XYZ file of N, CA and C in Angstrom:
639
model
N -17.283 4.331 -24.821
C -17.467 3.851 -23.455
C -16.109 3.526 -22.831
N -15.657 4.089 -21.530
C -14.418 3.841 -21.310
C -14.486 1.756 -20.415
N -13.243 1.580 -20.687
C -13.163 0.269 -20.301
C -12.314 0.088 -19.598
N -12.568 -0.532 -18.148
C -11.688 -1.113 -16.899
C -11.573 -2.486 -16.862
N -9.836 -2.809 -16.387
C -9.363 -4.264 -16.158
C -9.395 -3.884 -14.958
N -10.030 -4.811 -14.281
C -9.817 -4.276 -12.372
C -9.486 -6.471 -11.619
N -8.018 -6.114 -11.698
C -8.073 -6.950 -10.590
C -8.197 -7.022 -8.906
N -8.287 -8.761 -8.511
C -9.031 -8.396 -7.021
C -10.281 -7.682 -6.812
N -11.044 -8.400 -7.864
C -12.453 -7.757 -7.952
C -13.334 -8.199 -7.076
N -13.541 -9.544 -6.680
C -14.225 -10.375 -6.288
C -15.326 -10.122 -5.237
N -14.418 -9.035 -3.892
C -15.059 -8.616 -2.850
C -14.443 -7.540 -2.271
N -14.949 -7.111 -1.511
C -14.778 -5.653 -0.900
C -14.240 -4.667 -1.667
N -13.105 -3.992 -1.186
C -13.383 -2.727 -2.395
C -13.151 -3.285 -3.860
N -12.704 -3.721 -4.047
C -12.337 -4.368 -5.011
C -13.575 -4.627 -5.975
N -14.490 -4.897 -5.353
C -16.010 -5.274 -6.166
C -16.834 -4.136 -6.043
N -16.725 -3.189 -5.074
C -17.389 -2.067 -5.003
C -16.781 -1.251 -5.939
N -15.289 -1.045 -6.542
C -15.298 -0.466 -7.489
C -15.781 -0.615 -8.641
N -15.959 -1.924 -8.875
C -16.359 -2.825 -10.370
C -18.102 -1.905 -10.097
N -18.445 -2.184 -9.056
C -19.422 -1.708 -9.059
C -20.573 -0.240 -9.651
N -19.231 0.474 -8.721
C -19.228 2.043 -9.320
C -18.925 2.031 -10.714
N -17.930 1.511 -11.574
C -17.454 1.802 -12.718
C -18.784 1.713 -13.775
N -19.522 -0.267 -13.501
C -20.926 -0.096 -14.018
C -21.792 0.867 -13.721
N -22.078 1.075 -12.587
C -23.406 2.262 -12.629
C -23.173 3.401 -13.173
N -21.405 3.565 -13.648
C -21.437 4.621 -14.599
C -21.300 4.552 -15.841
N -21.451 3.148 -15.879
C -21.731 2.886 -17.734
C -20.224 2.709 -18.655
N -19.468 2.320 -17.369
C -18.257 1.697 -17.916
C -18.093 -0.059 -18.144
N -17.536 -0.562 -19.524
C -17.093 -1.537 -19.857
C -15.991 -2.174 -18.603
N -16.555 -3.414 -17.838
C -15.700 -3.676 -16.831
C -15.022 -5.376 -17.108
N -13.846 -5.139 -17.302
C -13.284 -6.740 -17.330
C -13.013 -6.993 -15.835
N -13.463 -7.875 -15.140
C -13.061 -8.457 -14.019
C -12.679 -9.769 -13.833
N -11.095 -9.737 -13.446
C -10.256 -10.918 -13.221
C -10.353 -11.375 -11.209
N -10.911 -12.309 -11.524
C -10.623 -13.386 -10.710
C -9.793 -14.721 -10.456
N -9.450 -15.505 -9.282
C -8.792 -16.304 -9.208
C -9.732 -17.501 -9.799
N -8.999 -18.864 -10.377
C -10.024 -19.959 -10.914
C -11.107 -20.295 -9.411
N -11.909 -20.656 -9.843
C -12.704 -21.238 -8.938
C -13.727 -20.284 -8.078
N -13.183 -19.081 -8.191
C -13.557 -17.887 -7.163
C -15.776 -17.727 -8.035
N -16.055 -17.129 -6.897
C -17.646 -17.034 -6.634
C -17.571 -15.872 -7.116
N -18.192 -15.521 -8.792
C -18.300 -14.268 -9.240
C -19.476 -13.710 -9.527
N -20.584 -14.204 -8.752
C -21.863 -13.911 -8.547
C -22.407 -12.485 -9.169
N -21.348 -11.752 -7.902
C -21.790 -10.631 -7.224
C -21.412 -9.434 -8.624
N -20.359 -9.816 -9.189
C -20.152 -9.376 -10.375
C -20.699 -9.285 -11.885
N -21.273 -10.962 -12.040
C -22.030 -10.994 -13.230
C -23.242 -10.196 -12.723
N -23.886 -10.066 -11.559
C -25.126 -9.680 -11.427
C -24.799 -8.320 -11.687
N -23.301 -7.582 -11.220
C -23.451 -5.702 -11.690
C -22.884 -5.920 -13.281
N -23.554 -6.892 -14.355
C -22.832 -6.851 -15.179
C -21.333 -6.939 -16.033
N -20.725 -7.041 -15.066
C -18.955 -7.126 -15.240
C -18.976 -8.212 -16.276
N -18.142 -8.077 -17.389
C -17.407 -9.378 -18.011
C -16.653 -9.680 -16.953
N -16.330 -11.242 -16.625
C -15.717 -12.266 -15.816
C -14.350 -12.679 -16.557
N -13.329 -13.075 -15.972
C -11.910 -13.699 -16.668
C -11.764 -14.035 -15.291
N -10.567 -15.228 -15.756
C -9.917 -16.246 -14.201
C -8.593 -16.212 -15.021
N -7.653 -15.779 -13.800
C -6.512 -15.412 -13.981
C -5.775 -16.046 -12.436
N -4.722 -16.834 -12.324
C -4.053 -17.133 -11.328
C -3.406 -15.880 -11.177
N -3.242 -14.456 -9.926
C -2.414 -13.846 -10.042
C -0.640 -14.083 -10.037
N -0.528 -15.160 -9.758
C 0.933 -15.978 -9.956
C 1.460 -16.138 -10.778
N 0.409 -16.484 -11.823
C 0.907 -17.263 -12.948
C 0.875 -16.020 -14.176
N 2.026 -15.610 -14.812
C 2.215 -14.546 -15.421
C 1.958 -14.568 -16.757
N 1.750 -15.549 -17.153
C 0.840 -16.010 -18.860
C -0.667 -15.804 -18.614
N -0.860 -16.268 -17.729
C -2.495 -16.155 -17.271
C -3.240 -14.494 -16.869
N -2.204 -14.018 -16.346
C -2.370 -12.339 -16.213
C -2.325 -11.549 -17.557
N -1.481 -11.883 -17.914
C -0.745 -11.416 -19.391
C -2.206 -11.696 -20.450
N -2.511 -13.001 -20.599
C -3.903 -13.187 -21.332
C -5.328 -12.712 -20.626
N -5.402 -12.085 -19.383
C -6.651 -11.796 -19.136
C -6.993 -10.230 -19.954
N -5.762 -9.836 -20.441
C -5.620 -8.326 -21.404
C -6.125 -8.615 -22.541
N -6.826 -9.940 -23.870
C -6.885 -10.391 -24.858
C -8.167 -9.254 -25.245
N -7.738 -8.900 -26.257
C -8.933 -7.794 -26.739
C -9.595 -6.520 -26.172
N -9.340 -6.429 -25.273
C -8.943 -5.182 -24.657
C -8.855 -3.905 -25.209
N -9.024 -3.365 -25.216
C -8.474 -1.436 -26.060
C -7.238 -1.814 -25.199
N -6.412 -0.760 -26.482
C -4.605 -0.032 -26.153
C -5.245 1.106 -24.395
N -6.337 1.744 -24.787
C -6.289 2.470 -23.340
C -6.818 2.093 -22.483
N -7.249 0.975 -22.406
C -7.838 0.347 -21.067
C -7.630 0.806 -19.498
N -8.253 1.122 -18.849
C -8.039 1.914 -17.400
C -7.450 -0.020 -16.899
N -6.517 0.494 -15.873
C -5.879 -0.484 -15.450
C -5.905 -0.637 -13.894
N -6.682 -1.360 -12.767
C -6.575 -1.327 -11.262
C -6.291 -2.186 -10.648
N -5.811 -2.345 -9.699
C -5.562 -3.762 -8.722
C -5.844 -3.567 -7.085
N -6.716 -4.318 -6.733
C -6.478 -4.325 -5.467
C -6.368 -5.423 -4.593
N -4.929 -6.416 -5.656
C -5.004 -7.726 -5.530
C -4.355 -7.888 -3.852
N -4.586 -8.676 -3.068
C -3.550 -8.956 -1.732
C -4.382 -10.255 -0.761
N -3.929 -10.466 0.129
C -4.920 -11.917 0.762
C -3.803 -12.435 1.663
N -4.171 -13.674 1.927
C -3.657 -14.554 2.812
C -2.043 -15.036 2.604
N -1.966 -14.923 1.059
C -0.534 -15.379 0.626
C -0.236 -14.096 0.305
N 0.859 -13.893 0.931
C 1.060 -12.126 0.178
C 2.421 -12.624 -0.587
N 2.541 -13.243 -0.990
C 3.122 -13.381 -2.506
C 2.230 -12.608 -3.857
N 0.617 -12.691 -3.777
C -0.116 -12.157 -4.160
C -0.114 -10.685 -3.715
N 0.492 -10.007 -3.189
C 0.519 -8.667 -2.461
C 1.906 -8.170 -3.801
N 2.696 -9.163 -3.477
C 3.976 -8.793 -3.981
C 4.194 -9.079 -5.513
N 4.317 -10.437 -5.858
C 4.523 -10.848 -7.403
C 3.263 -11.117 -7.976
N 2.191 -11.323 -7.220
C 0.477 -11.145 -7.998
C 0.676 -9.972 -8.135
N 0.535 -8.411 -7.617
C 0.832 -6.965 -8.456
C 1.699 -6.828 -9.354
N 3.065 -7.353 -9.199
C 3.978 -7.230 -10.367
C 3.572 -7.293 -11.643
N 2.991 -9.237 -11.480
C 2.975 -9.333 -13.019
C 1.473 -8.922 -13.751
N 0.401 -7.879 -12.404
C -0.072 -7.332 -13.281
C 0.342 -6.721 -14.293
N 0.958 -5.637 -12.875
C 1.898 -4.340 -13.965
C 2.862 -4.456 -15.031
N 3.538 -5.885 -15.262
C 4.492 -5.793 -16.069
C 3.141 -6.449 -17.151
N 1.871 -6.701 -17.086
C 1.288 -7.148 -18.235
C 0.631 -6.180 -18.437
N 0.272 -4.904 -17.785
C -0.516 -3.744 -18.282
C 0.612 -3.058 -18.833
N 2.063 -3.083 -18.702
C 2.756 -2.578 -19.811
C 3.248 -3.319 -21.410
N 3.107 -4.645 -21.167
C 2.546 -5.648 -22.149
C 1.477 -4.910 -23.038
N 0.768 -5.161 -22.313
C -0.353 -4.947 -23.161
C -0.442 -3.222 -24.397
N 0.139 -2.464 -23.591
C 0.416 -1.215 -24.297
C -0.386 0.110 -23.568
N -0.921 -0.090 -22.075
C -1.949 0.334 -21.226
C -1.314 1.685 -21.090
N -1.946 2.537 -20.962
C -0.675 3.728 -20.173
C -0.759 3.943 -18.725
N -1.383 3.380 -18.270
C -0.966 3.111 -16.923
C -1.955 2.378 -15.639
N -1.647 2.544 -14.568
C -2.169 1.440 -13.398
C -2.550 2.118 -12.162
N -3.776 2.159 -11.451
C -3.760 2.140 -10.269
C -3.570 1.184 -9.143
N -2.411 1.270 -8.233
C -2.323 -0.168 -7.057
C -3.128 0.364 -5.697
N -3.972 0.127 -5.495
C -4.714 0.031 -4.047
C -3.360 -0.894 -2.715
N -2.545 -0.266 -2.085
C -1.841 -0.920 -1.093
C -2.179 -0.417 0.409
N -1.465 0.206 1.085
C -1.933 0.269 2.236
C -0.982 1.190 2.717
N -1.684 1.999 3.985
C -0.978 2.627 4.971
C 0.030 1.904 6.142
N 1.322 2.332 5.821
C 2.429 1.346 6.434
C 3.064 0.932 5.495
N 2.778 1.036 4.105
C 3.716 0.328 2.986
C 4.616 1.602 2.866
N 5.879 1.202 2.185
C 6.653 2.291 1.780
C 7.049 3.049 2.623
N 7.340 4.569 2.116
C 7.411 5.767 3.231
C 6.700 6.060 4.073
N 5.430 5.413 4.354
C 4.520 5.500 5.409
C 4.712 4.318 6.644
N 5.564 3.633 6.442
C 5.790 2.929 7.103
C 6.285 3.502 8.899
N 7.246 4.659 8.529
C 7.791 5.439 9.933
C 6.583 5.425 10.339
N 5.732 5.730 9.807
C 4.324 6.245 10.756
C 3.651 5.320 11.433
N 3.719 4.081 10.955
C 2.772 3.195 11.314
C 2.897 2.511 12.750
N 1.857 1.902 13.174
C 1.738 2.141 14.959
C 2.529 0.086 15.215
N 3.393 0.012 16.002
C 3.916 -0.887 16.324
C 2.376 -2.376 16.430
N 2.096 -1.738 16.745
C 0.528 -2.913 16.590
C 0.055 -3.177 15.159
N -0.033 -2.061 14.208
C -0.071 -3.078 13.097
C 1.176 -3.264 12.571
N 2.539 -3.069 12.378
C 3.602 -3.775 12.512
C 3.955 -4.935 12.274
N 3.876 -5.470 13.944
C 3.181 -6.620 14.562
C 2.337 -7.351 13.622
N 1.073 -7.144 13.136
C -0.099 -7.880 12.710
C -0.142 -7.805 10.973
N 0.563 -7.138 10.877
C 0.822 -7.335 8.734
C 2.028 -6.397 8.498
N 3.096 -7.021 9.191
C 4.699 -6.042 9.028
C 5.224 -6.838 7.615
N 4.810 -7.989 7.612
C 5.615 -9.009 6.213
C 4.597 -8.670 5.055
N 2.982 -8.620 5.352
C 2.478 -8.059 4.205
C 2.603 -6.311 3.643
N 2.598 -5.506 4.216
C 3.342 -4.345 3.817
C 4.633 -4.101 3.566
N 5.448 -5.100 3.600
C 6.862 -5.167 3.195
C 6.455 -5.912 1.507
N 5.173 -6.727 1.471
C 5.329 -7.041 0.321
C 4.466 -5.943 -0.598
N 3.357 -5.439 -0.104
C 2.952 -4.248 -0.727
C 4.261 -3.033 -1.246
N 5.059 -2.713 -0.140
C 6.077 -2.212 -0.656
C 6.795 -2.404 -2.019
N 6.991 -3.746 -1.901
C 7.959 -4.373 -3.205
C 7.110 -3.937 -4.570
N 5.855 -4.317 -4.864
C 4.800 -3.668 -5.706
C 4.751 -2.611 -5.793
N 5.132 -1.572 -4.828
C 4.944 -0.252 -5.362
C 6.252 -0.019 -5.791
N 6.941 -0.106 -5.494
C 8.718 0.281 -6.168
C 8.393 -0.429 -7.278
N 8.073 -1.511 -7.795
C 7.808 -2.136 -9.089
C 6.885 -1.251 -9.896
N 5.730 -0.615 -9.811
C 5.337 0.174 -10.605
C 5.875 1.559 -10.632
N 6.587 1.836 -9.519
C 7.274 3.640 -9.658
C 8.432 3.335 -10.637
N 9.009 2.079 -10.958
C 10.174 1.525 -11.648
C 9.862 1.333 -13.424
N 8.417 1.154 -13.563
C 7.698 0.725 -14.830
C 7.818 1.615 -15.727
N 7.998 2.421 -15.591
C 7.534 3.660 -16.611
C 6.061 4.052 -16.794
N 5.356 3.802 -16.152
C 3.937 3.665 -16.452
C 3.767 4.606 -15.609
N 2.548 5.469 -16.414
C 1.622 6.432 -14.920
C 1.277 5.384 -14.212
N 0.989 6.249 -13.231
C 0.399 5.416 -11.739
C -0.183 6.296 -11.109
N -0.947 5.530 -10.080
C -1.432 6.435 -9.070
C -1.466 5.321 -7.978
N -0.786 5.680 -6.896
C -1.067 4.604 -5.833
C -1.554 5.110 -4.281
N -2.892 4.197 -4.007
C -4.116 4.712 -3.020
C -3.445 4.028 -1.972
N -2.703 4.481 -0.539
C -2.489 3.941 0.294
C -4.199 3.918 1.220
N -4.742 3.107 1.600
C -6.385 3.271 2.452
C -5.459 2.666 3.793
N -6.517 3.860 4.664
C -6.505 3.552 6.261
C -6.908 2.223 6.378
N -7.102 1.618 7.905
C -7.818 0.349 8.084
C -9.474 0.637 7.394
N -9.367 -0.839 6.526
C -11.051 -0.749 6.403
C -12.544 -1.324 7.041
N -13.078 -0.866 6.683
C -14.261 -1.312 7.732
C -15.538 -1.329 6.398
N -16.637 -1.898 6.746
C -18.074 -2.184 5.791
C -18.765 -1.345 6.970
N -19.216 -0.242 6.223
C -19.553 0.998 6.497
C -20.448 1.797 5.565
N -21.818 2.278 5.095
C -22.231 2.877 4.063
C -21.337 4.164 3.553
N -21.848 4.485 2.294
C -20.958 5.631 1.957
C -21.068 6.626 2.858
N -19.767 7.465 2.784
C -20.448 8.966 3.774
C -19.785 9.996 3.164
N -19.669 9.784 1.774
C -18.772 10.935 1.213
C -18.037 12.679 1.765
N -17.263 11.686 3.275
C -16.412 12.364 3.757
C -15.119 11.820 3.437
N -14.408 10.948 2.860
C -13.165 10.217 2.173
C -12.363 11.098 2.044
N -11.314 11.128 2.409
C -10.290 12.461 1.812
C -8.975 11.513 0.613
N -8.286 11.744 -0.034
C -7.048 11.670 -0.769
C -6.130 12.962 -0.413
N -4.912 12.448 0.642
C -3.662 13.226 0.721
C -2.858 12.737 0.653
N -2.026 13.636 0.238
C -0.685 13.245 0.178
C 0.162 13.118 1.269
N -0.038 13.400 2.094
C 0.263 13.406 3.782
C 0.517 12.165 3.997
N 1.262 11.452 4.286
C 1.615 10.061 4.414
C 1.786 9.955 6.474
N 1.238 11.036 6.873
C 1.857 10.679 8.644
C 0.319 10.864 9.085
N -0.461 10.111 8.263
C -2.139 9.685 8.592
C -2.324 8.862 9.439
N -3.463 8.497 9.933
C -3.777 7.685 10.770
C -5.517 7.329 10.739
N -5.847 6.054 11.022
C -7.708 6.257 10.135
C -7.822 5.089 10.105
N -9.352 4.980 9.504
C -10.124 4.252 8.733
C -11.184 4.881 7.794
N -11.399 3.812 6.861
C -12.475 4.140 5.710
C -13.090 2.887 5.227
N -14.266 3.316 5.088
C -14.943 2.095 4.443
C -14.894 1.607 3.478
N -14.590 0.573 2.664
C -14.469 -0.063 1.605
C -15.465 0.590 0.399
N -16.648 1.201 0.451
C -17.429 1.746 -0.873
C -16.429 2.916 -0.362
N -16.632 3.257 0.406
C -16.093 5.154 0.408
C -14.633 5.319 -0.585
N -13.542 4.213 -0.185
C -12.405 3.880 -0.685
C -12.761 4.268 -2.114
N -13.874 3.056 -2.671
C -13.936 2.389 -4.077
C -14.337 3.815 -4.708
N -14.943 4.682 -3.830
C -16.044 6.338 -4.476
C -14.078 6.342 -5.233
N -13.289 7.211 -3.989
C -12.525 7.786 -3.937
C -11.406 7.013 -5.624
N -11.546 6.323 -5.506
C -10.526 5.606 -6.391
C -11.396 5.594 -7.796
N -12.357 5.285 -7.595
C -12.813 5.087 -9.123
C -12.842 6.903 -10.231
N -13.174 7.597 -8.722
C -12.565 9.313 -8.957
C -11.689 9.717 -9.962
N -10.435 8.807 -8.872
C -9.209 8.963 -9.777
C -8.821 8.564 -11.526
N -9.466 7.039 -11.356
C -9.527 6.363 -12.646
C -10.653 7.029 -14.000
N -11.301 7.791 -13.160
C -12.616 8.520 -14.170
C -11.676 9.868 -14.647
N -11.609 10.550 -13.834
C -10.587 12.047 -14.251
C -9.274 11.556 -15.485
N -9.122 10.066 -15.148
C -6.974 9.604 -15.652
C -6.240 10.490 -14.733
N -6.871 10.623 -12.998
C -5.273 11.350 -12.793
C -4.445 10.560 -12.057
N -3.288 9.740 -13.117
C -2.760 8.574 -12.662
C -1.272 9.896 -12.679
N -1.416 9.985 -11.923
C 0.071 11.300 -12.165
C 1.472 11.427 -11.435
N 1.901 10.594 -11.450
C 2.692 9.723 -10.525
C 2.353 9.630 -9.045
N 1.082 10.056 -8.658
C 1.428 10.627 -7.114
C 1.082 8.814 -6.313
N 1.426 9.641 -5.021
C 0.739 8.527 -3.799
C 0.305 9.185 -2.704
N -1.114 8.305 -2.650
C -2.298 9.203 -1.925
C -2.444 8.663 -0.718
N -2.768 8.760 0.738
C -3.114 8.347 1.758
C -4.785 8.300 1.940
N -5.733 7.119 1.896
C -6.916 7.651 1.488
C -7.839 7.075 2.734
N -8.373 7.908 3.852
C -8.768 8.090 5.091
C -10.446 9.064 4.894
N -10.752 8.560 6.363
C -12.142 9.317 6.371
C -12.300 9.899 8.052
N -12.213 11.025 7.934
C -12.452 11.302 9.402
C -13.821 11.016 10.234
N -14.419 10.858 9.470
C -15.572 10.316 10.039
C -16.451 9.232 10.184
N -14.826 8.329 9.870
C -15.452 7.144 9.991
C -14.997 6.495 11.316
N -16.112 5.780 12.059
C -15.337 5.545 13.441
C -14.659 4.190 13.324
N -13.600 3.959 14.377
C -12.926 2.398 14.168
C -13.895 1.266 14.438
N -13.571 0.730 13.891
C -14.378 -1.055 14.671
C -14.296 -1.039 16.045
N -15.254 -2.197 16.980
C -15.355 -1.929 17.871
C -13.869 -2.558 18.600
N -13.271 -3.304 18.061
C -12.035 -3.706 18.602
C -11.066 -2.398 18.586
N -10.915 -1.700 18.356
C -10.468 -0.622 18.367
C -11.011 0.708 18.997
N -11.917 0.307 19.627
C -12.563 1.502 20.121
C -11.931 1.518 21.688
């Protein structure tokens, strides 16, 4: 039975992947912050762990017993994007701890080299959190570790519509819904094609929120 550490499980894609991974009969460790409401998780079956993403002993031990190949994901980020930035790190430096062969980071469109592209309005509205998503991805292209890293358009709670694309095209522009995302990613983690790339992961047919319309 293959087995996933998926941090930032708790909600949205993040739990919709935990989700997918069970209904396919995968072993799921899911790390949460202390205190966090893991309802939604014990009910799809997930084993539960509480892990401060800060605290780098606490990350480091949510790996305890684990398989050497454990599928490895994060789609840690929030209000403190210190958690964007050194909450991903010391995943990754504990999924190479641990002996993992490698990690998927869920970050965003506007991080990194996609940044030229990105529209002065979101900029503006999460320019310091994609500067810290950035720092996380140079930290795992730096690891030695496969990777695969999912830049997602804006998201929206949307049913599936398995129109989701993965390109490599970084001069995208979009939205996708959080299950559609989780389809697309858990894809990746089912195949192992953690192959150094970085994906831009959009849905043309998904329409924007109405603030955006």
């Amino acid at each position: 039975m293959p087995a996933l550490i998926l941090f930032g499980a708790r909600k949205g894609a993040g739990l919709a992947i935990a989700q997918a991974a069970r209904a396919a009969g995968w072993a799921v460790t899911a790390v949460v912050r202390p205190g966090a409401d893991a309802s939604a998780l014990v009910a799809a079956g997930c084993e539960v762990r509480t892990a401060d993403a800060l605290d780098r002993e606490a990350v480091t031990a949510a790996f305890a017993g684990l398989p050497e190949d454990v599928r490895v994901a994060t789609t840690l980020g929030g209000q403190d994007i210190s958690v964007d930035d050194q909450g991903n790190r010391n995943v990754i430096d504990a999924t190479k701890a641990h002996g993992a062969p490698g990690l998927l980071l869920v970050s965003s469109l506007g991080a990194g080299d996609s940044r030229e592209y990105a529209s002065p309005r979101l900029l503006a509205a999460i320019g310091a959190v994609l500067e810290a998503k950035t720092r996380a991805e140079e930290h795992l292209r730096a690891s030695g570790l496969a990777f695969a890293i999912v830049r997602p358009g804006g998201l929206v709670d949307a049913p599936l519509s398995g129109t989701g694309q993965l390109v490599r095209m970084q001069d995208v522009h979009g939205f996708i819904a959080r299950e559609e995302l989780a389809r697309l990613v858990f894809g990746l983690l089912a195949d192992n094609r953690l192959l150094g790339q970085t994906l831009a992961a959009i849905d043309p047919s998904c329409p924007p929120p109405a603030r955006y319309a």
